[in-house]
Short mmCIF file of C-alpha atoms in Angstrom, two decimals:
data_model
loop_
_atom_site.label_atom_id
_atom_site.label_comp_id
_atom_site.label_asym_id
_atom_site.label_seq_id
_atom_site.Cartn_x
_atom_site.Cartn_y
_atom_site.Cartn_z
CA UNK R 297 0.34 -0.27 -0.13
CA UNK R 298 1.06 3.47 -1.09
CA UNK R 299 0.65 6.43 1.82
CA UNK R 300 -0.69 9.28 0.39
CA UNK R 301 -1.67 12.26 2.30
CA UNK R 302 -3.56 15.69 1.92
CA UNK R 303 -1.36 18.33 1.57
CA UNK R 304 -0.89 21.24 3.68
CA UNK R 305 -2.04 24.14 3.28
CA UNK R 306 -0.16 27.08 1.73
CA UNK R 307 2.11 29.35 3.55
CA UNK R 308 4.96 31.19 5.74
CA UNK R 309 4.39 28.73 8.88
CA UNK R 310 1.87 27.36 8.33
CA UNK R 311 0.50 23.58 10.89
CA UNK R 312 -0.71 20.62 10.06
CA UNK R 313 -1.67 17.76 10.86
CA UNK R 314 -1.72 16.07 7.38
CA UNK R 315 -2.38 12.67 8.80
CA UNK R 316 -5.47 13.35 10.04
CA UNK R 317 -7.30 15.28 7.30
CA UNK R 318 -7.56 18.51 10.31
CA UNK R 319 -7.45 21.94 9.41
CA UNK R 320 -4.36 24.56 9.39
CA UNK R 321 -3.07 26.72 11.75
CA UNK R 322 -0.27 28.67 11.50
CA UNK R 323 2.61 29.18 13.78
CA UNK R 324 3.12 32.93 15.64
CA UNK R 325 6.26 34.47 15.60
CA UNK R 326 9.57 33.69 14.77
CA UNK R 327 11.34 32.42 18.34
CA UNK R 328 15.08 33.56 19.21
CA UNK R 329 17.20 30.93 20.18
CA UNK R 330 18.66 31.04 24.46
CA UNK R 331 20.79 29.59 26.12
CA UNK R 332 21.54 25.97 27.52
CA UNK R 333 19.88 26.24 31.60
CA UNK R 334 23.56 26.67 33.72
CA UNK R 335 23.82 23.65 34.74
CA UNK R 336 28.26 22.46 35.78
CA UNK R 337 26.89 19.55 33.41
CA UNK R 338 26.07 21.63 30.52
CA UNK R 339 28.70 24.22 30.86
CA UNK R 340 31.39 20.78 30.52
CA UNK R 341 29.14 19.58 27.69
CA UNK R 342 29.15 23.03 26.20
CA UNK R 343 32.77 24.28 25.23
CA UNK R 344 33.88 20.17 23.77
CA UNK R 345 31.12 20.64 22.03
CA UNK R 346 31.81 24.05 20.26
CA UNK R 347 36.00 23.20 20.29
CA UNK R 348 34.40 19.70 18.41
CA UNK R 349 32.72 20.01 15.97
CA UNK R 350 32.45 22.28 12.73
CA UNK R 351 28.70 21.17 12.03
CA UNK R 352 26.98 19.80 9.24
CA UNK R 353 28.47 22.54 6.82
CA UNK R 354 29.12 19.48 4.38
CA UNK R 355 26.57 18.76 1.06
CA UNK R 356 25.69 15.76 -1.58
CA UNK R 357 28.48 17.21 -3.30
CA UNK R 358 31.27 16.70 -0.47
CA UNK R 359 32.59 12.70 1.36
CA UNK R 360 32.32 11.10 4.11
CA UNK R 361 35.33 9.42 6.16
CA UNK R 362 35.73 7.38 9.21
CA UNK R 363 39.08 8.05 9.96
CA UNK R 364 40.71 5.20 11.74
CA UNK R 365 41.86 6.79 15.47
CA UNK R 366 45.18 8.47 15.36
CA UNK R 367 45.09 9.80 11.45
CA UNK R 368 45.64 13.10 10.84
CA UNK R 369 42.58 14.89 8.52
CA UNK R 370 44.15 17.24 7.38
CA UNK R 371 46.51 15.02 5.85
CA UNK R 372 44.60 13.16 4.56
CA UNK R 373 42.78 15.26 2.81
CA UNK R 374 45.96 16.57 1.32
CA UNK R 375 46.99 13.31 0.49
CA UNK R 376 43.81 12.51 -1.95
CA UNK R 377 44.20 15.97 -3.28
CA UNK R 378 40.26 17.13 -1.21
CA UNK R 379 39.42 20.20 1.46
CA UNK R 380 38.62 18.97 4.95
CA UNK R 381 35.42 20.87 6.17
CA UNK R 382 34.67 19.15 9.17
CA UNK R 383 35.87 16.75 12.19
CA UNK R 384 34.82 15.27 15.07
CA UNK R 385 36.65 13.55 17.76
CA UNK R 386 35.47 10.05 16.10
CA UNK R 387 37.16 10.32 12.93
CA UNK R 388 34.01 10.78 10.98
CA UNK R 389 35.57 13.40 9.08
CA UNK R 390 34.51 15.67 5.72
CA UNK R 391 36.16 17.03 2.82
CA UNK R 392 35.54 18.12 -0.48
CA UNK R 393 37.12 16.46 -3.37
CA UNK R 394 39.52 19.16 -5.55
CA UNK R 395 37.89 20.30 -9.50
CA UNK R 396 38.87 16.93 -11.51
CA UNK R 397 36.94 14.40 -9.40
CA UNK R 398 34.10 14.06 -8.34
CA UNK R 399 32.32 12.98 -5.53
CA UNK R 400 32.10 9.64 -6.15
CA UNK R 401 35.33 8.85 -7.01
CA UNK R 402 36.22 10.72 -4.19
CA UNK R 403 34.46 8.31 -2.12
CA UNK R 404 35.57 5.18 -3.82
CA UNK R 405 39.68 6.38 -3.79
CA UNK R 406 39.01 7.24 0.20
CA UNK R 407 37.43 3.49 0.69
CA UNK R 408 40.53 2.40 0.00
CA UNK R 409 42.96 3.88 2.04
CA UNK R 410 43.74 2.04 5.03
CA UNK R 411 43.48 4.57 7.45
CA UNK R 412 39.78 4.63 6.48
CA UNK R 413 37.29 2.56 8.12
CA UNK R 414 33.54 3.84 6.18
CA UNK R 415 33.83 6.45 2.82
CA UNK R 416 30.66 7.44 1.29
CA UNK R 417 28.75 10.51 -0.38
CA UNK R 418 27.14 12.75 2.24
CA UNK R 419 23.84 12.12 1.77
CA UNK R 420 20.74 13.37 3.49
CA UNK R 421 18.26 12.59 6.54
CA UNK R 422 15.06 13.57 6.83
CA UNK R 423 12.16 13.36 9.59
CA UNK R 424 8.94 11.16 8.47
CA UNK R 425 7.09 13.44 9.30
CA UNK R 426 8.80 16.52 7.32
CA UNK R 427 8.81 14.28 3.58
CA UNK R 428 5.10 13.03 4.01
CA UNK R 429 3.76 16.70 4.57
CA UNK R 430 2.11 15.05 8.23
CA UNK R 431 2.87 18.42 10.62
CA UNK R 432 1.31 19.74 14.27
CA UNK R 433 -2.01 20.87 14.80
CA UNK R 434 -3.92 22.86 17.73
CA UNK R 435 -7.44 21.89 18.82
CA UNK R 436 -7.82 24.44 21.10
CA UNK R 437 -7.84 21.86 24.05
CA UNK R 438 -3.03 21.88 24.35
CA UNK R 439 -2.88 22.12 27.77
CA UNK R 440 -0.53 21.01 30.32
CA UNK R 441 -3.10 18.94 31.77
CA UNK R 442 -4.19 17.52 28.39
CA UNK R 443 -0.86 17.10 27.58
CA UNK R 444 0.37 14.88 30.63
CA UNK R 445 -3.81 12.44 30.85
CA UNK R 446 -3.96 11.34 27.12
CA UNK R 447 -5.73 8.45 24.94
CA UNK R 448 -1.64 7.97 23.66
CA UNK R 449 -0.88 8.35 27.70
CA UNK R 450 -3.46 5.49 29.47
CA UNK R 451 -2.28 2.94 26.39
CA UNK R 452 0.72 2.50 27.39
CA UNK R 453 -0.37 2.79 31.19
CA UNK R 454 2.16 5.44 32.56
CA UNK R 455 1.33 5.62 35.59
CA UNK R 456 1.73 2.56 36.57
CA UNK R 457 4.72 2.56 35.51
CA UNK R 458 5.98 5.70 37.91
CA UNK R 459 5.28 3.15 40.25
CA UNK R 460 7.94 1.31 39.77
CA UNK R 461 10.37 3.61 37.84
CA UNK R 462 10.65 7.46 36.84
CA UNK R 463 14.63 6.97 34.80
CA UNK R 464 16.12 8.81 38.04
CA UNK R 465 20.47 8.42 36.62
CA UNK R 466 19.33 7.65 33.20
CA UNK R 467 20.70 10.01 29.84
CA UNK R 468 18.47 10.14 26.76
CA UNK R 469 19.96 11.81 23.98
CA UNK R 470 17.32 13.63 21.14
CA UNK R 471 18.68 13.72 17.66
CA UNK R 472 16.10 15.81 16.04
CA UNK R 473 16.10 20.05 15.44
CA UNK R 474 16.04 20.99 18.70
CA UNK R 475 14.25 21.86 21.20
CA UNK R 476 13.02 25.27 22.99
CA UNK R 477 15.04 24.44 25.75
CA UNK R 478 12.80 26.84 27.39
CA UNK R 479 9.40 24.91 26.79
CA UNK R 480 8.09 23.88 31.28
CA UNK R 481 8.28 20.80 30.13
CA UNK R 482 11.50 20.38 29.49
CA UNK R 483 12.88 23.08 31.90
CA UNK R 484 15.00 21.66 34.45
CA UNK R 485 15.72 18.48 32.46
CA UNK R 486 17.85 18.84 30.06
CA UNK R 487 21.86 18.53 30.87
CA UNK R 488 22.87 20.08 28.06
CA UNK R 489 24.00 19.69 24.74
CA UNK R 490 24.69 20.79 20.64
CA UNK R 491 24.36 22.08 17.61
CA UNK R 492 25.59 20.35 14.89
CA UNK R 493 23.20 21.94 11.99
CA UNK R 494 25.20 25.60 12.86
CA UNK R 495 28.33 24.15 14.87
CA UNK R 496 27.60 25.54 17.68
CA UNK R 497 26.42 25.21 21.37
CA UNK R 498 23.22 26.13 21.83
CA UNK R 499 20.67 23.33 20.06
CA UNK R 500 17.58 25.83 20.58
CA UNK R 501 14.52 24.48 18.02
CA UNK R 502 13.50 27.28 15.92
CA UNK R 503 13.39 28.66 12.43
CA UNK R 504 14.73 30.81 9.96
CA UNK R 505 11.32 31.91 8.32
CA UNK R 506 12.94 30.54 4.36
CA UNK R 507 10.97 27.66 2.44
CA UNK R 508 14.52 26.12 2.05
CA UNK R 509 13.78 22.49 0.45
CA UNK R 510 11.19 24.78 -1.37
CA UNK R 511 8.66 22.44 -1.16
CA UNK R 512 6.03 25.37 -0.98
CA UNK R 513 6.25 25.75 2.67
CA UNK R 514 8.69 27.31 5.35
CA UNK R 515 10.23 25.83 8.40
CA UNK R 516 7.91 22.62 8.81
CA UNK R 517 9.82 20.73 10.26
CA UNK R 518 9.43 23.56 12.99
CA UNK R 519 8.70 22.00 16.57
CA UNK R 520 10.31 18.59 16.20
CA UNK R 521 12.70 18.16 17.91
CA UNK R 522 10.84 19.85 21.21
CA UNK R 523 7.31 17.28 20.35
CA UNK R 524 9.48 14.30 20.58
CA UNK R 525 11.53 15.54 23.33
CA UNK R 526 8.72 16.10 25.41
CA UNK R 527 7.11 12.43 25.35
CA UNK R 528 10.03 10.97 26.27
CA UNK R 529 10.25 13.84 29.45
CA UNK R 530 6.43 12.62 29.71
CA UNK R 531 6.82 8.89 29.93
CA UNK R 532 10.39 9.28 32.54
CA UNK R 533 10.56 12.82 33.95
CA UNK R 534 13.92 12.28 35.99
CA UNK R 535 15.05 10.87 33.18
CA UNK R 536 17.82 13.86 32.09
CA UNK R 537 17.50 14.98 28.40
CA UNK R 538 20.82 15.83 26.19
CA UNK R 539 19.36 18.05 22.63
CA UNK R 540 21.06 17.20 19.69
CA UNK R 541 20.59 18.85 16.10
CA UNK R 542 21.53 17.51 13.69
CA UNK R 543 18.24 18.80 11.45
CA UNK R 544 17.57 22.31 10.18
CA UNK R 545 13.94 24.20 10.80
CA UNK R 546 12.63 21.59 7.39
CA UNK R 547 13.79 18.96 8.62
CA UNK R 548 16.48 18.36 6.97
CA UNK R 549 19.39 16.51 8.27
CA UNK R 550 22.99 15.50 6.32
CA UNK R 551 24.71 11.93 6.95
CA UNK R 552 28.15 13.74 9.01
CA UNK R 553 26.23 15.69 11.50
CA UNK R 554 24.19 12.58 12.12
CA UNK R 555 26.59 9.94 12.93
CA UNK R 556 28.77 12.79 15.23
CA UNK R 557 25.86 13.94 16.65
CA UNK R 558 25.53 9.64 17.77
CA UNK R 559 29.26 9.47 18.95
CA UNK R 560 28.72 12.77 20.87
CA UNK R 561 25.54 11.37 22.80
CA UNK R 562 26.98 8.11 23.53
CA UNK R 563 29.96 9.71 24.44
CA UNK R 564 28.38 12.22 26.76
CA UNK R 565 27.01 9.85 28.37
CA UNK R 566 23.82 8.74 27.10
CA UNK R 567 21.99 5.70 27.42
CA UNK R 568 19.20 5.76 25.28
CA UNK R 569 19.81 7.23 21.53
CA UNK R 570 16.81 8.27 19.48
CA UNK R 571 16.38 8.98 16.66
CA UNK R 572 12.93 9.98 14.47
CA UNK R 573 14.38 10.39 11.69
CA UNK R 574 15.68 8.82 8.31
CA UNK R 575 16.68 7.56 5.11
CA UNK R 576 16.28 5.04 1.73
CA UNK R 577 19.89 3.87 2.31
CA UNK R 578 22.30 2.56 4.45
CA UNK R 579 25.11 4.77 5.35
CA UNK R 580 28.40 3.12 6.99
CA UNK R 581 29.51 6.02 8.33
CA UNK R 582 26.08 6.14 11.39
CA UNK R 583 26.77 2.55 11.25
CA UNK R 584 29.93 2.80 12.33
CA UNK R 585 28.57 4.66 15.52
CA UNK R 586 25.37 2.69 16.20
CA UNK R 587 27.50 -0.09 15.92
CA UNK R 588 29.17 1.76 19.15
CA UNK R 589 27.63 2.93 20.62
CA UNK R 590 25.59 -0.45 21.19
CA UNK R 591 28.71 -1.54 22.11
CA UNK R 592 29.08 0.78 25.29
CA UNK R 593 24.85 -0.26 26.77
CA UNK R 594 23.49 2.50 24.37
CA UNK R 595 19.92 1.07 23.48
CA UNK R 596 19.32 3.42 19.90
CA UNK R 597 15.37 3.91 18.92
CA UNK R 598 14.27 4.78 15.59
CA UNK R 599 11.43 5.60 13.70
CA UNK R 600 9.91 3.02 11.29
CA UNK R 601 8.90 5.15 9.41
CA UNK R 602 5.66 6.88 7.07
CA UNK R 603 5.18 4.74 4.02
CA UNK R 604 1.92 3.17 4.53
CA UNK R 605 3.66 -0.02 3.10
CA UNK R 606 6.23 -2.49 4.23
CA UNK R 607 8.65 -0.92 1.69
CA UNK R 608 11.03 1.10 1.16
CA UNK R 609 12.91 0.42 4.64
CA UNK R 610 13.51 3.81 6.15
CA UNK R 611 17.81 3.51 7.79
CA UNK R 612 18.38 3.42 10.62
CA UNK R 613 14.98 1.52 11.51
CA UNK R 614 16.81 -1.23 9.96
CA UNK R 615 20.08 -1.52 11.32
CA UNK R 616 20.21 -4.69 13.33
CA UNK R 617 21.42 -2.91 16.90
CA UNK R 618 18.57 -0.81 16.59
CA UNK R 619 15.20 -0.26 17.90
CA UNK R 620 13.21 0.28 15.36
CA UNK R 621 8.96 1.51 16.11
CA UNK R 622 6.17 1.23 14.24
CA UNK R 623 2.79 3.36 14.92
CA UNK R 624 0.00 2.14 16.50
CA UNK R 625 -3.68 4.21 17.24
CA UNK R 626 -4.56 4.13 21.67
CA UNK R 627 -6.63 1.24 21.09
CA UNK R 628 -3.78 -0.43 18.77
CA UNK R 629 -5.14 -0.32 15.52
CA UNK R 630 -2.25 0.19 12.69
CA UNK R 631 -1.98 3.20 12.16
CA UNK R 632 -3.18 2.85 7.56
CA UNK R 633 0.11 5.47 6.98
CA UNK R 634 3.07 3.51 9.01
CA UNK R 635 5.78 1.44 7.85
CA UNK R 636 6.01 -2.32 8.94
CA UNK R 637 8.38 -5.48 8.51
CA UNK R 638 9.85 -7.44 9.76
CA UNK R 639 12.42 -4.65 10.89
CA UNK R 640 10.07 -3.40 13.85
CA UNK R 641 10.56 -4.18 17.47
CA UNK R 642 7.09 -3.24 18.98
CA UNK R 643 4.44 -0.87 17.15
CA UNK R 644 4.43 2.77 19.77
CA UNK R 645 1.33 5.36 20.00
CA UNK R 646 2.17 7.59 16.87
CA UNK R 647 -1.47 8.50 15.89
CA UNK R 648 -2.32 12.17 17.49
CA UNK R 649 -0.09 12.36 20.68
CA UNK R 650 -0.25 15.33 22.11
CA UNK R 651 3.27 17.03 23.33
CA UNK R 652 5.47 20.33 23.97
CA UNK R 653 5.22 22.96 21.13
CA UNK R 654 6.64 26.55 20.21
CA UNK R 655 5.87 29.43 22.04
CA UNK R 656 5.91 27.24 25.60
CA UNK R 657 2.64 25.79 24.32
CA UNK R 658 0.71 22.18 23.14
CA UNK R 659 0.32 20.53 19.85
CA UNK R 660 -0.98 17.11 18.48
CA UNK R 661 1.52 15.29 15.83
CA UNK R 662 0.95 12.20 14.40
CA UNK R 663 4.37 10.05 12.59
CA UNK R 664 5.64 7.58 13.69
CA UNK R 665 8.52 9.29 14.95
CA UNK R 666 6.04 10.41 18.18
CA UNK R 667 5.25 5.64 18.73
CA UNK R 668 9.88 6.89 18.65
CA UNK R 669 10.20 8.37 21.99
CA UNK R 670 7.84 5.82 23.62
CA UNK R 671 9.95 3.53 23.27
CA UNK R 672 12.91 5.46 24.01
CA UNK R 673 11.23 6.86 27.63
CA UNK R 674 10.11 2.85 28.44
CA UNK R 675 13.66 2.50 28.17
CA UNK R 676 15.63 4.76 30.09
CA UNK R 677 12.70 3.70 32.82
CA UNK R 678 13.35 0.08 32.75
CA UNK R 679 17.57 1.48 32.70
CA UNK R 680 16.84 3.37 35.65
CA UNK R 681 16.32 0.32 37.57
CA UNK R 682 18.57 -2.62 35.57
CA UNK R 683 21.58 0.42 34.21
CA UNK R 684 23.55 -3.09 33.79
CA UNK R 685 21.31 -4.34 31.14
CA UNK R 686 21.83 -3.94 26.80
CA UNK R 687 20.03 -3.14 23.87
CA UNK R 688 19.07 -7.19 23.66
CA UNK R 689 17.90 -7.20 27.36
CA UNK R 690 15.79 -4.02 27.38
CA UNK R 691 13.76 -4.80 24.60
CA UNK R 692 13.03 -8.79 25.58
CA UNK R 693 11.52 -6.81 28.39
CA UNK R 694 9.17 -5.30 26.59
CA UNK R 695 8.32 -7.26 24.40
CA UNK R 696 7.53 -9.71 27.10
CA UNK R 697 5.33 -6.49 28.30
CA UNK R 698 3.64 -6.10 25.05
CA UNK R 699 -0.18 -6.64 23.38
CA UNK R 700 -0.64 -9.00 21.10
CA UNK R 701 -1.98 -7.58 18.06
CA UNK R 702 -2.16 -9.56 15.23
CA UNK R 703 -6.86 -9.79 16.18
CA UNK R 704 -6.84 -6.10 15.46
CA UNK R 705 -4.58 -5.92 12.58
CA UNK R 706 -5.09 -9.47 11.16
CA UNK R 707 -3.04 -8.79 8.28
CA UNK R 708 -0.01 -7.13 9.48
CA UNK R 709 -0.54 -7.79 13.09
CA UNK R 710 2.97 -9.97 12.48
CA UNK R 711 4.41 -7.86 11.34
CA UNK R 712 4.10 -4.84 13.78
CA UNK R 713 6.98 -5.93 16.28
CA UNK R 714 6.04 -8.08 19.90
CA UNK R 715 3.10 -5.86 19.88
CA UNK R 716 2.26 -2.82 21.33
CA UNK R 717 3.91 -0.78 23.92
CA UNK R 718 2.53 -0.83 27.11
CA UNK R 719 5.88 0.26 30.29
CA UNK R 720 3.11 -0.87 32.83
CA UNK R 721 3.74 -4.08 32.04
CA UNK R 722 7.25 -3.38 30.98
CA UNK R 723 8.19 -2.57 34.44
CA UNK R 724 5.83 -4.85 36.35
CA UNK R 725 8.65 -7.56 37.17
CA UNK R 726 10.42 -5.21 39.09
CA UNK R 727 7.38 -3.66 40.57
CA UNK R 728 7.28 -7.50 41.94
CA UNK R 729 10.37 -7.36 43.06
CA UNK R 730 9.59 -4.34 45.54
CA UNK R 731 6.96 -6.12 47.29
CA UNK R 732 9.99 -9.11 48.38
CA UNK R 733 9.56 -11.47 44.15
CA UNK R 734 12.52 -13.43 43.11
CA UNK R 735 13.09 -10.58 39.52
CA UNK R 736 12.56 -12.39 36.66
CA UNK R 737 16.01 -12.09 34.33
CA UNK R 738 14.92 -11.18 30.73
CA UNK R 739 14.42 -14.71 27.95
CA UNK R 740 17.59 -14.35 25.26
CA UNK R 741 18.86 -11.49 27.24
CA UNK R 742 22.90 -11.30 26.74
CA UNK R 743 26.23 -8.85 26.76
CA UNK R 744 27.08 -7.20 24.17
CA UNK R 745 30.87 -6.68 24.34
CA UNK R 746 32.63 -4.03 26.10
#
């Protein structure tokens, strides 16, 4: 089945929940960049970020390589007649070809150099909602109370889960468009961050008022990262957030920025990384950083995509080191636009989810980008109690508590992962433990190499 979403009303900053065919609502004014909240953690993170990261200044005419440890990035570029554009501490580096070489030729040439681990042409990524033109919607009911208590939260039994864990001690990284750092839903919960789009230490989710991608809508992804972060904050209220801006206000990023963002998040202590973004081909650089993060014990979660079909599959959702999330409604019915397939780990609420939005507001948004942070937040709850667990252990517990979806979705139920996410059920064995029962080890658990 092919996804066909309504085209949103045209206008400079108009937001529409196209997936629900709701009417358009226009946002008010352009927000200004704000500094990160002051704290010892955020101050130290800001300092390192400003020194180490150059920002996503590469384009699809450039080449991204992962250099082996100790390789001099400048000299490597000179050896291949290419100009160094950006480099991070993990060796992820961007180069511009010389005048007589194409990006594909340079990628092949650098890939044959024993000093590289990966080499590829830089490519773009995008949030699924920006790609399919499904935007947020203000229904006039956006209150803090309706954000806290809504069908999506009730469906995963979040209040039951909070009787056992609130995510204390766990840091969750949100790789997205940034976040509105002073939003009431996020205040006091942000540990630090970095902007890998503009190349600075302020990951504020901000628009520029321009239609940079020429699709007739300006800043269509403004608020996307804020919305995703708000879902994690509701699921795991005592977890700390790392805001990593890798997408612009149009919802677009590139391999260099996302690969660097994954490395940055894992290096700064993130136990969970939320990736509500995707592309239609595998990136070697991103795959390398995800595998490295997984080996550290960091749980990477990605949105499955909004294609309404089994194909095409989004990357990094289809990476074997990632937990991919499809979207269902609060009743467990698969969203008509959700991607599905054997790469999906579990399904989460993704239809008309209310969360934090621009100017301190709360809005509805639909998409697998909204379903993914439900799993990220639940993972944080589990890791708070079991800090030595890895991705497979977390997923095993989540699978054991998920609700079957085959009866409600007979045609694709088996391709919606382990079932519908239920945070309350996932935490239930730990609640019984606190009452004196034995804590069962998750089935099929294993430790990943250090």
